[in-house]
Amino acid sequence: MTSPEGAVEGGLDEPTGLEPEQGSLELLGPDDDWRPADWEQATAAVLRKSRRMREEDPDSLVWEKLTRTTLDDIPVTPLGTASLLDDLLTAGRPARAGDWDVRAHLAAGPAKAGNEALLVDLEGGVTSVWVEADAGTDLGVLLDGVLVDLAPVVLDAPTAPLAVAEAFLAHVGDTDLPAGTNLGVGATAPADDLVAVARLAAERGVLGVVVDGTAVHDRGASDAQELGWSMAAAARVLRVLTEAGMGVDDAAGLVELRYAVTDEQFASIAKLRAARRLWARVLELSGATSSAAQRVHAVTSRPMMSRYDPWVNMLRTTVAAFAAGVGGADAVTVLPFDAPLGRPDAFGRRIARNTSHLLVDEAHVAHVADPAGGSYAVEKLTDDLAVAGWEVLGRLDTPEGPDEQALEEMVARTVELRDQQVATRERPLTGLTEFPNLAEELPEREPYDGWAGVRSYGAAFEAMRDEPPAARVLLATLGPVAAHTARATFATNLLAAGGVAVDVAGPTKGPDDLVAAHDGHTVVCLAGADAAYDEWGRAAAEALRAAGATRVVVAGKPREWADDSCATGVDALAFLTRTREALA
């Protein structure tokens, strides 16, 4: 059956007849012409109701009250507005089109077991593999059955990059290797190894160098510090290779950039977008003329993950992988949720690879080019991070590579600030500093070195959980359940974050009920309403001391009759340390 020209079979002869008159489709109603001042007014009302603003404060104060500052001292406003795009210093957008490369990671270990894990990953939909190896690794066994002409292999051999690269090329022989294959010499490797591996890569037409920003991220670096270090390391690669006679375009074409992405999704999106702008600027200043596409590999952050309540890691890595995809990563590695506990098992690896498939094939995240492009807030944060990263580059760059002493000083300050935020729970870690479960049974995993050198954000709290005190705290609840439950829950969770269990007194009417619940506890924590504290808190504290308690804590603001207190904003780490010492 044929249709007249311009007609649609089974439909209208003139599809354009369905089109509304141009300019007649109004997405805004007559009452929808809102301005930032309207938002200020509505938000100020909420802040006044919560007593974060006074009645006499101007509405415009909401910007100051709600603007937060990143670890790089970059202000992030609570609302994106068009004015944020004024005077941006950088430009550039991610170039990836379509699905990202789902890359599985295999930590160093027995070759046979590693091979079995790789084959399962590849059969399960992984599209490339990132393997750790050393001079003693039998690549013939490790890669047996791996179709290296279809699935790119990325090597990671910091102790023997040249030997492993040569062994890999010997294993693959004359096989045509796919785009994305990388011999994987590190950007800070000895110059001789860097040049030798780069030449091998150039001869085979594959990538040869990895600028691995996750290495400094794992030590505690901020986003800008990771960006600045990666650019300094990448500049060192260009210097070494061009001094060895390679053209700058050829050298740049061998490089893949690797970054960590965290569950702070907007910061991670902005970091990947900023990385492309910075690398483009480095190449421009280096005299490169090639327009070859950049390769960015994103890895879900190791430090953000926790050994306790590891199931929450699934949520963290999902958010991070989403940010990686939106940020334009060419390849994404989701680390298994159980990786902090030991060598991941088959279930952990399956969840990791399926995370990308859910985002790509079901959520269709990869079907939109640069989804964050044009977002006022993300564009501003991208620009700010690019500028901050460039400033760090200026402080780290030397002819020999990144200045490690300067980096250590910068990272130490960042770690101190982050640790303080975690300690006060300004930066909450679900399952560790928030909603901990002392009764949980952790999955058992085979020990391995995959987490060596990783500085977990919750390391101090994990150390406390590793060695819980035998003694328990009496949660001396004042009054009926409805009156004390809020503060009792707060105190219970706070103590559990330090591995400290509680015995709950339950509903009480006076000091005698608390004494009856006392069973040799040296530390007691009073939890109740302020009215109950005023009425019989002092008497309760005195009665419990007489019963044998040596330390009285109050949940809420400090009281003169208590030895210590805990409330929102308290340095939880310091409080828990004092409490555990009293329990010893």
Short mmCIF file of C-alpha atoms in Angstrom, two decimals, residues 116-534:
data_model
loop_
_atom_site.label_atom_id
_atom_site.label_comp_id
_atom_site.label_asym_id
_atom_site.label_seq_id
_atom_site.Cartn_x
_atom_site.Cartn_y
_atom_site.Cartn_z
CA GLU A 116 36.73 -16.94 36.96
CA ALA A 117 35.54 -13.59 38.30
CA LEU A 118 36.39 -11.81 35.03
CA LEU A 119 34.53 -14.34 32.89
CA VAL A 120 31.43 -14.06 35.06
CA ASP A 121 31.60 -10.26 34.83
CA LEU A 122 31.95 -10.32 31.06
CA GLU A 123 29.12 -12.79 30.66
CA GLY A 124 27.06 -10.55 32.93
CA GLY A 125 27.40 -7.51 30.69
CA VAL A 126 30.69 -5.86 31.60
CA THR A 127 32.25 -4.24 28.53
CA SER A 128 35.88 -3.80 29.71
CA VAL A 129 38.10 -4.99 32.55
CA TRP A 130 40.60 -3.17 34.75
CA VAL A 131 43.07 -5.67 36.19
CA GLU A 132 45.78 -5.26 38.81
CA ALA A 133 48.91 -7.29 38.16
CA ASP A 134 52.62 -7.53 38.94
CA ALA A 135 55.66 -9.18 37.44
CA GLY A 136 54.61 -12.54 38.87
CA THR A 137 51.06 -12.51 37.51
CA ASP A 138 50.35 -15.22 34.95
CA LEU A 139 48.36 -13.23 32.39
CA GLY A 140 47.82 -16.36 30.34
CA VAL A 141 45.78 -17.81 33.19
CA LEU A 142 44.22 -14.52 34.29
CA LEU A 143 42.97 -13.62 30.81
CA ASP A 144 42.20 -17.14 29.59
CA GLY A 145 38.92 -17.03 27.70
CA VAL A 146 38.75 -13.24 27.75
CA LEU A 147 38.01 -12.00 24.22
CA VAL A 148 40.60 -9.24 24.16
CA ASP A 149 39.53 -8.25 20.66
CA LEU A 150 36.09 -7.32 22.01
CA ALA A 151 36.59 -6.32 25.64
CA PRO A 152 39.28 -3.69 26.28
CA VAL A 153 41.77 -4.60 29.02
CA VAL A 154 43.19 -1.84 31.21
CA LEU A 155 46.35 -2.83 33.06
CA ASP A 156 47.33 -1.59 36.51
CA ALA A 157 50.85 -2.67 37.44
CA PRO A 158 52.57 0.04 39.52
CA THR A 159 55.47 -2.20 40.58
CA ALA A 160 56.31 -3.56 37.11
CA PRO A 161 54.53 -1.56 34.39
CA LEU A 162 56.90 -2.47 31.56
CA ALA A 163 57.12 -6.17 32.36
CA VAL A 164 53.35 -6.52 32.63
CA ALA A 165 52.77 -4.52 29.44
CA GLU A 166 55.20 -6.75 27.54
CA ALA A 167 53.60 -9.88 28.98
CA PHE A 168 50.16 -8.65 27.95
CA LEU A 169 51.24 -7.90 24.39
CA ALA A 170 52.90 -11.31 24.19
CA HIS A 171 49.66 -12.90 25.36
CA VAL A 172 47.45 -11.12 22.80
CA GLY A 173 49.88 -11.62 19.91
CA ASP A 174 48.59 -10.19 16.64
CA THR A 175 45.02 -9.82 17.86
CA ASP A 176 43.41 -6.54 16.89
CA LEU A 177 42.87 -4.73 20.18
CA PRO A 178 39.74 -2.60 20.67
CA ALA A 179 39.66 1.11 21.49
CA GLY A 180 39.98 1.62 25.22
CA THR A 181 42.70 -0.99 25.71
CA ASN A 182 45.34 0.59 27.93
CA LEU A 183 48.78 -0.69 28.89
CA GLY A 184 48.27 1.37 32.02
CA VAL A 185 51.61 2.85 33.02
CA GLY A 186 51.08 5.41 35.77
CA ALA A 187 51.67 9.09 35.16
CA THR A 188 54.23 9.24 37.98
CA ALA A 189 56.10 6.06 37.01
CA PRO A 190 59.87 6.28 36.45
CA ALA A 191 60.60 8.10 33.20
CA ASP A 192 62.22 5.07 31.55
CA ASP A 193 59.15 2.90 32.22
CA LEU A 194 56.81 5.66 31.12
CA VAL A 195 58.60 6.11 27.80
CA ALA A 196 59.00 2.40 27.12
CA VAL A 197 55.34 1.55 27.78
CA ALA A 198 54.15 4.60 25.84
CA ARG A 199 56.16 3.48 22.80
CA LEU A 200 54.71 -0.02 23.02
CA ALA A 201 51.21 1.48 23.17
CA ALA A 202 51.85 3.78 20.24
CA GLU A 203 53.11 0.87 18.14
CA ARG A 204 49.99 -1.17 18.88
CA GLY A 205 47.60 1.76 18.51
CA VAL A 206 46.21 1.56 22.04
CA LEU A 207 46.25 3.78 25.10
CA GLY A 208 49.29 3.55 27.30
CA VAL A 209 49.06 5.95 30.27
CA VAL A 210 46.66 6.36 33.20
CA VAL A 211 46.57 9.59 35.17
CA ASP A 212 44.98 8.18 38.31
CA GLY A 213 43.43 10.90 40.45
CA THR A 214 41.83 8.29 42.69
CA ALA A 215 45.27 7.71 44.21
CA VAL A 216 45.21 11.12 45.90
CA HIS A 217 41.45 10.99 46.49
CA ASP A 218 42.00 7.81 48.53
CA ARG A 219 44.44 9.73 50.72
CA GLY A 220 41.80 12.35 51.50
CA ALA A 221 42.27 14.97 48.77
CA SER A 222 39.44 17.35 47.91
CA ASP A 223 37.91 17.61 44.45
CA ALA A 224 40.05 20.59 43.43
CA GLN A 225 43.18 18.92 44.80
CA GLU A 226 42.44 15.77 42.82
CA LEU A 227 41.92 17.85 39.68
CA GLY A 228 45.05 19.94 40.22
CA TRP A 229 47.22 16.90 40.96
CA SER A 230 45.92 15.05 37.91
CA MET A 231 46.77 18.00 35.66
CA ALA A 232 50.27 18.28 37.16
CA ALA A 233 50.77 14.53 36.66
CA ALA A 234 49.43 14.70 33.10
CA ALA A 235 51.73 17.64 32.31
CA ARG A 236 54.62 15.54 33.55
CA VAL A 237 53.60 12.79 31.10
CA LEU A 238 53.67 15.25 28.21
CA ARG A 239 57.09 16.58 29.24
CA VAL A 240 58.65 13.14 29.60
CA LEU A 241 57.25 11.79 26.34
CA THR A 242 58.01 14.86 24.24
CA GLU A 243 61.55 14.98 25.61
CA ALA A 244 61.86 11.37 24.44
CA GLY A 245 60.98 12.47 20.92
CA MET A 246 57.23 11.88 20.79
CA GLY A 247 54.93 14.58 19.43
CA VAL A 248 52.66 16.30 21.94
CA ASP A 249 49.53 15.21 20.05
CA ASP A 250 50.70 11.62 19.99
CA ALA A 251 51.57 11.74 23.69
CA ALA A 252 48.21 13.23 24.63
CA GLY A 253 46.42 10.56 22.60
CA LEU A 254 47.84 7.85 24.86
CA VAL A 255 46.37 9.28 28.07
CA GLU A 256 43.28 8.29 30.02
CA LEU A 257 42.21 10.34 33.05
CA ARG A 258 40.78 8.52 36.08
CA TYR A 259 38.75 10.23 38.81
CA ALA A 260 36.76 9.25 41.87
CA VAL A 261 33.06 10.04 42.11
CA THR A 262 31.21 10.17 45.42
CA ASP A 263 27.63 10.27 46.64
CA GLU A 264 27.84 14.08 46.53
CA GLN A 265 26.40 13.90 43.06
CA PHE A 266 26.49 17.54 41.96
CA ALA A 267 30.11 17.96 43.03
CA SER A 268 31.04 14.76 41.20
CA ILE A 269 29.22 15.83 38.03
CA ALA A 270 30.97 19.18 38.14
CA LYS A 271 34.37 17.59 38.78
CA LEU A 272 34.23 15.41 35.68
CA ARG A 273 33.04 18.32 33.55
CA ALA A 274 35.80 20.54 34.99
CA ALA A 275 38.43 17.87 34.31
CA ARG A 276 37.76 18.05 30.57
CA ARG A 277 38.09 21.82 30.56
CA LEU A 278 41.36 21.69 32.47
CA TRP A 279 42.88 19.01 30.23
CA ALA A 280 41.84 20.95 27.14
CA ARG A 281 43.58 24.02 28.55
CA VAL A 282 46.75 22.05 29.39
CA LEU A 283 46.86 20.72 25.84
CA GLU A 284 46.28 24.17 24.41
CA LEU A 285 49.19 25.61 26.38
CA SER A 286 51.33 22.61 25.42
CA GLY A 287 50.88 23.38 21.73
CA ALA A 288 48.69 20.38 20.93
CA THR A 289 46.66 20.67 17.75
CA SER A 290 44.81 17.36 17.77
CA SER A 291 41.08 17.29 18.47
CA ALA A 292 41.19 13.67 19.63
CA ALA A 293 38.49 12.88 22.20
CA GLN A 294 39.49 12.82 25.83
CA ARG A 295 39.09 9.59 27.78
CA VAL A 296 37.72 9.90 31.31
CA HIS A 297 37.29 6.88 33.58
CA ALA A 298 35.20 7.39 36.73
CA VAL A 299 35.47 5.10 39.78
CA THR A 300 33.12 5.13 42.73
CA SER A 301 34.94 6.45 45.77
CA ARG A 302 36.63 4.06 48.18
CA PRO A 303 36.84 6.46 51.17
CA MET A 304 33.09 7.16 51.12
CA MET A 305 32.31 3.47 51.72
CA SER A 306 31.94 1.90 55.14
CA ARG A 307 32.71 -1.53 56.55
CA TYR A 308 29.69 -1.23 58.83
CA ASP A 309 26.18 -1.55 57.42
CA PRO A 310 27.87 -2.22 54.05
CA TRP A 311 24.51 -2.52 52.30
CA VAL A 312 24.30 1.28 52.37
CA ASN A 313 27.30 1.23 50.04
CA MET A 314 24.92 0.10 47.30
CA LEU A 315 23.09 3.41 47.61
CA ARG A 316 26.31 5.41 47.76
CA THR A 317 27.74 3.78 44.65
CA THR A 318 24.47 4.11 42.74
CA VAL A 319 24.41 7.87 43.31
CA ALA A 320 28.10 8.09 42.42
CA ALA A 321 27.62 6.08 39.22
CA PHE A 322 24.69 8.28 38.25
CA ALA A 323 26.91 11.33 38.73
CA ALA A 324 29.65 9.71 36.64
CA GLY A 325 27.25 9.08 33.77
CA VAL A 326 25.72 12.54 33.90
CA GLY A 327 29.20 14.06 34.16
CA GLY A 328 30.15 12.46 30.86
CA ALA A 329 32.48 9.66 31.96
CA ASP A 330 33.50 7.40 29.07
CA ALA A 331 34.00 4.42 31.38
CA VAL A 332 32.49 3.82 34.82
CA THR A 333 33.64 1.37 37.48
CA VAL A 334 31.27 0.70 40.34
CA LEU A 335 33.18 -0.90 43.19
CA PRO A 336 31.31 -3.74 44.93
CA PHE A 337 29.50 -2.83 48.13
CA ASP A 338 31.44 -5.45 50.10
CA ALA A 339 34.89 -4.36 48.87
CA PRO A 340 35.79 -2.62 52.19
CA LEU A 341 35.29 -5.95 54.00
CA GLY A 342 37.63 -8.01 51.83
CA ARG A 343 37.75 -9.51 48.37
CA PRO A 344 34.26 -9.01 46.87
CA ASP A 345 32.21 -12.15 46.26
CA ALA A 346 30.09 -12.98 43.22
CA PHE A 347 27.01 -11.23 44.62
CA GLY A 348 28.91 -8.00 45.29
CA ARG A 349 30.39 -8.00 41.79
CA ARG A 350 26.99 -8.69 40.21
CA ILE A 351 25.36 -5.79 42.04
CA ALA A 352 28.26 -3.54 41.00
CA ARG A 353 28.00 -4.25 37.27
CA ASN A 354 24.20 -4.22 37.32
CA THR A 355 24.21 -0.73 38.81
CA SER A 356 25.49 0.66 35.52
CA HIS A 357 23.10 -1.46 33.50
CA LEU A 358 20.13 -0.19 35.50
CA LEU A 359 21.22 3.39 34.92
CA VAL A 360 21.95 2.88 31.22
CA ASP A 361 19.31 0.39 30.09
CA GLU A 362 16.40 1.12 32.41
CA ALA A 363 16.83 4.71 33.57
CA HIS A 364 18.29 5.74 30.16
CA VAL A 365 20.73 8.12 31.83
CA ALA A 366 23.19 7.68 28.96
CA HIS A 367 20.65 8.61 26.30
CA VAL A 368 20.91 12.34 26.99
CA ALA A 369 24.06 14.24 26.08
CA ASP A 370 25.36 16.31 28.99
CA PRO A 371 22.12 16.31 31.05
CA ALA A 372 23.61 18.82 33.48
CA GLY A 373 24.50 21.29 30.74
CA GLY A 374 22.79 24.61 31.21
CA SER A 375 21.98 23.99 34.87
CA TYR A 376 22.81 27.26 36.59
CA ALA A 377 24.11 25.56 39.73
CA VAL A 378 26.12 22.85 37.97
CA GLU A 379 27.62 25.22 35.41
CA LYS A 380 28.73 27.55 38.20
CA LEU A 381 30.16 24.71 40.30
CA THR A 382 31.94 23.31 37.24
CA ASP A 383 33.56 26.68 36.58
CA ASP A 384 34.49 27.18 40.24
CA LEU A 385 36.06 23.73 40.44
CA ALA A 386 37.98 24.26 37.22
CA VAL A 387 39.37 27.55 38.54
CA ALA A 388 40.21 26.01 41.93
CA GLY A 389 41.83 23.00 40.25
CA TRP A 390 43.93 25.28 38.06
CA GLU A 391 45.11 27.15 41.15
CA VAL A 392 46.14 23.84 42.75
CA LEU A 393 47.95 22.92 39.54
CA GLY A 394 49.95 26.12 39.83
CA ARG A 395 51.01 25.18 43.35
CA LEU A 396 51.88 21.56 42.53
CA ASP A 397 53.42 21.72 39.07
CA THR A 398 57.19 21.25 38.82
CA PRO A 399 59.36 20.09 35.90
CA GLU A 400 59.69 16.72 37.65
CA GLY A 401 55.99 16.26 38.30
CA PRO A 402 53.58 17.03 41.16
CA ASP A 403 55.16 18.50 44.28
CA GLU A 404 54.38 15.77 46.82
CA GLN A 405 55.31 17.87 49.86
CA ALA A 406 52.95 20.65 48.86
CA LEU A 407 50.24 18.07 48.13
CA GLU A 408 50.65 16.45 51.54
CA GLU A 409 50.22 19.79 53.27
CA MET A 410 47.07 20.59 51.30
CA VAL A 411 45.57 17.15 51.82
CA ALA A 412 46.34 17.24 55.55
CA ARG A 413 44.30 20.44 55.92
CA THR A 414 41.44 18.92 53.95
CA VAL A 415 41.49 15.75 56.03
CA GLU A 416 41.42 17.79 59.24
CA LEU A 417 38.41 19.78 58.06
CA ARG A 418 36.54 16.72 56.80
CA ASP A 419 37.27 14.78 59.99
CA GLN A 420 35.87 17.66 62.02
CA GLN A 421 32.69 17.66 59.95
CA VAL A 422 32.32 13.90 60.36
CA ALA A 423 33.02 14.14 64.10
CA THR A 424 30.27 16.71 64.58
CA ARG A 425 28.02 14.77 62.18
CA GLU A 426 27.75 17.80 59.96
CA ARG A 427 28.83 15.31 57.31
CA PRO A 428 26.69 12.27 58.25
CA LEU A 429 27.61 8.71 57.31
CA THR A 430 24.50 6.56 57.25
CA GLY A 431 24.92 3.26 59.06
CA LEU A 432 28.05 4.47 60.83
CA THR A 433 27.58 7.87 62.44
CA GLU A 434 23.81 7.84 61.79
CA PHE A 435 21.43 4.95 62.50
CA PRO A 436 24.13 2.43 63.49
CA ASN A 437 23.09 -1.14 64.23
CA LEU A 438 25.18 -2.75 66.93
CA ALA A 439 23.45 -6.10 66.41
CA GLU A 440 24.34 -6.42 62.73
CA GLU A 441 26.26 -9.42 61.46
CA LEU A 442 28.77 -8.36 58.83
CA PRO A 443 29.34 -10.53 55.76
CA GLU A 444 32.61 -12.44 55.86
CA ARG A 445 35.02 -11.91 53.00
CA GLU A 446 38.48 -13.20 52.12
CA PRO A 447 41.19 -10.74 53.26
CA TYR A 448 43.05 -8.84 50.55
CA ASP A 449 45.07 -5.65 50.02
CA GLY A 450 42.47 -3.83 47.93
CA TRP A 451 41.85 -1.21 50.59
CA ALA A 452 45.49 -0.53 51.48
CA GLY A 453 46.21 3.19 51.68
CA VAL A 454 42.54 4.17 51.70
CA ARG A 455 41.61 6.71 54.35
CA SER A 456 37.96 6.02 55.05
CA TYR A 457 35.87 9.08 55.90
CA GLY A 458 34.52 7.23 58.93
CA ALA A 459 37.81 5.64 59.99
CA ALA A 460 37.67 6.97 63.57
CA PHE A 461 34.15 5.66 64.12
CA GLU A 462 34.98 2.34 62.47
CA ALA A 463 37.90 1.94 64.89
CA MET A 464 35.51 2.39 67.82
CA ARG A 465 33.08 -0.12 66.37
CA ASP A 466 35.95 -2.59 65.93
CA GLU A 467 36.54 -2.60 69.71
CA PRO A 468 33.22 -2.03 71.50
CA PRO A 469 33.37 -1.63 75.29
CA ALA A 470 32.00 -4.51 77.33
CA ALA A 471 30.14 -2.23 79.75
CA ARG A 472 26.85 -0.62 78.79
CA VAL A 473 25.36 2.79 79.52
CA LEU A 474 22.10 3.10 81.45
CA LEU A 475 19.74 5.25 79.41
CA ALA A 476 17.92 6.88 82.32
CA THR A 477 14.68 7.95 80.63
CA LEU A 478 12.64 10.56 82.46
CA GLY A 479 8.86 10.41 82.25
CA PRO A 480 6.57 8.53 79.84
CA VAL A 481 7.70 7.28 76.44
CA ALA A 482 6.12 10.20 74.55
CA ALA A 483 8.08 12.66 76.68
CA HIS A 484 11.52 11.09 76.42
CA THR A 485 11.58 9.18 73.12
CA ALA A 486 13.13 11.95 70.97
CA ARG A 487 16.18 12.49 73.16
CA ALA A 488 16.43 8.82 74.08
CA THR A 489 16.59 7.89 70.41
CA PHE A 490 19.18 10.59 69.73
CA ALA A 491 21.39 9.45 72.62
CA THR A 492 21.04 5.77 71.73
CA ASN A 493 22.14 6.38 68.13
CA LEU A 494 24.99 8.64 69.17
CA LEU A 495 26.35 6.11 71.66
CA ALA A 496 25.94 3.27 69.17
CA ALA A 497 28.07 5.22 66.67
CA GLY A 498 30.93 4.65 69.11
CA GLY A 499 30.10 1.00 69.70
CA VAL A 500 28.43 1.73 73.04
CA ALA A 501 25.25 -0.20 73.86
CA VAL A 502 22.57 1.00 76.27
CA ASP A 503 20.11 -0.47 78.75
CA VAL A 504 16.88 1.52 78.73
CA ALA A 505 15.08 2.30 81.96
CA GLY A 506 11.72 2.71 80.19
CA PRO A 507 8.79 4.83 81.45
CA THR A 508 9.55 6.38 84.84
CA LYS A 509 7.86 8.66 87.34
CA GLY A 510 10.74 9.63 89.58
CA PRO A 511 14.32 8.95 90.75
CA ASP A 512 13.31 5.72 92.50
CA ASP A 513 12.32 4.15 89.17
CA LEU A 514 15.73 5.03 87.71
CA VAL A 515 17.56 3.57 90.71
CA ALA A 516 15.53 0.39 90.35
CA ALA A 517 16.71 0.11 86.72
CA HIS A 518 20.33 0.73 87.73
CA ASP A 519 22.38 -2.46 87.69
CA GLY A 520 25.94 -1.47 88.41
CA HIS A 521 26.22 0.94 85.49
CA THR A 522 29.16 3.33 85.89
CA VAL A 523 27.86 5.70 83.19
CA VAL A 524 24.25 6.87 82.98
CA CYS A 525 22.67 9.14 80.41
CA LEU A 526 19.56 11.07 81.36
CA ALA A 527 17.12 11.52 78.50
CA GLY A 528 13.92 13.51 78.80
CA ALA A 529 12.20 16.80 78.17
CA ASP A 530 13.59 20.09 79.49
CA ALA A 531 10.63 20.34 81.85
CA ALA A 532 11.52 16.99 83.42
CA TYR A 533 15.15 18.07 83.76
CA ASP A 534 14.02 21.22 85.56
#
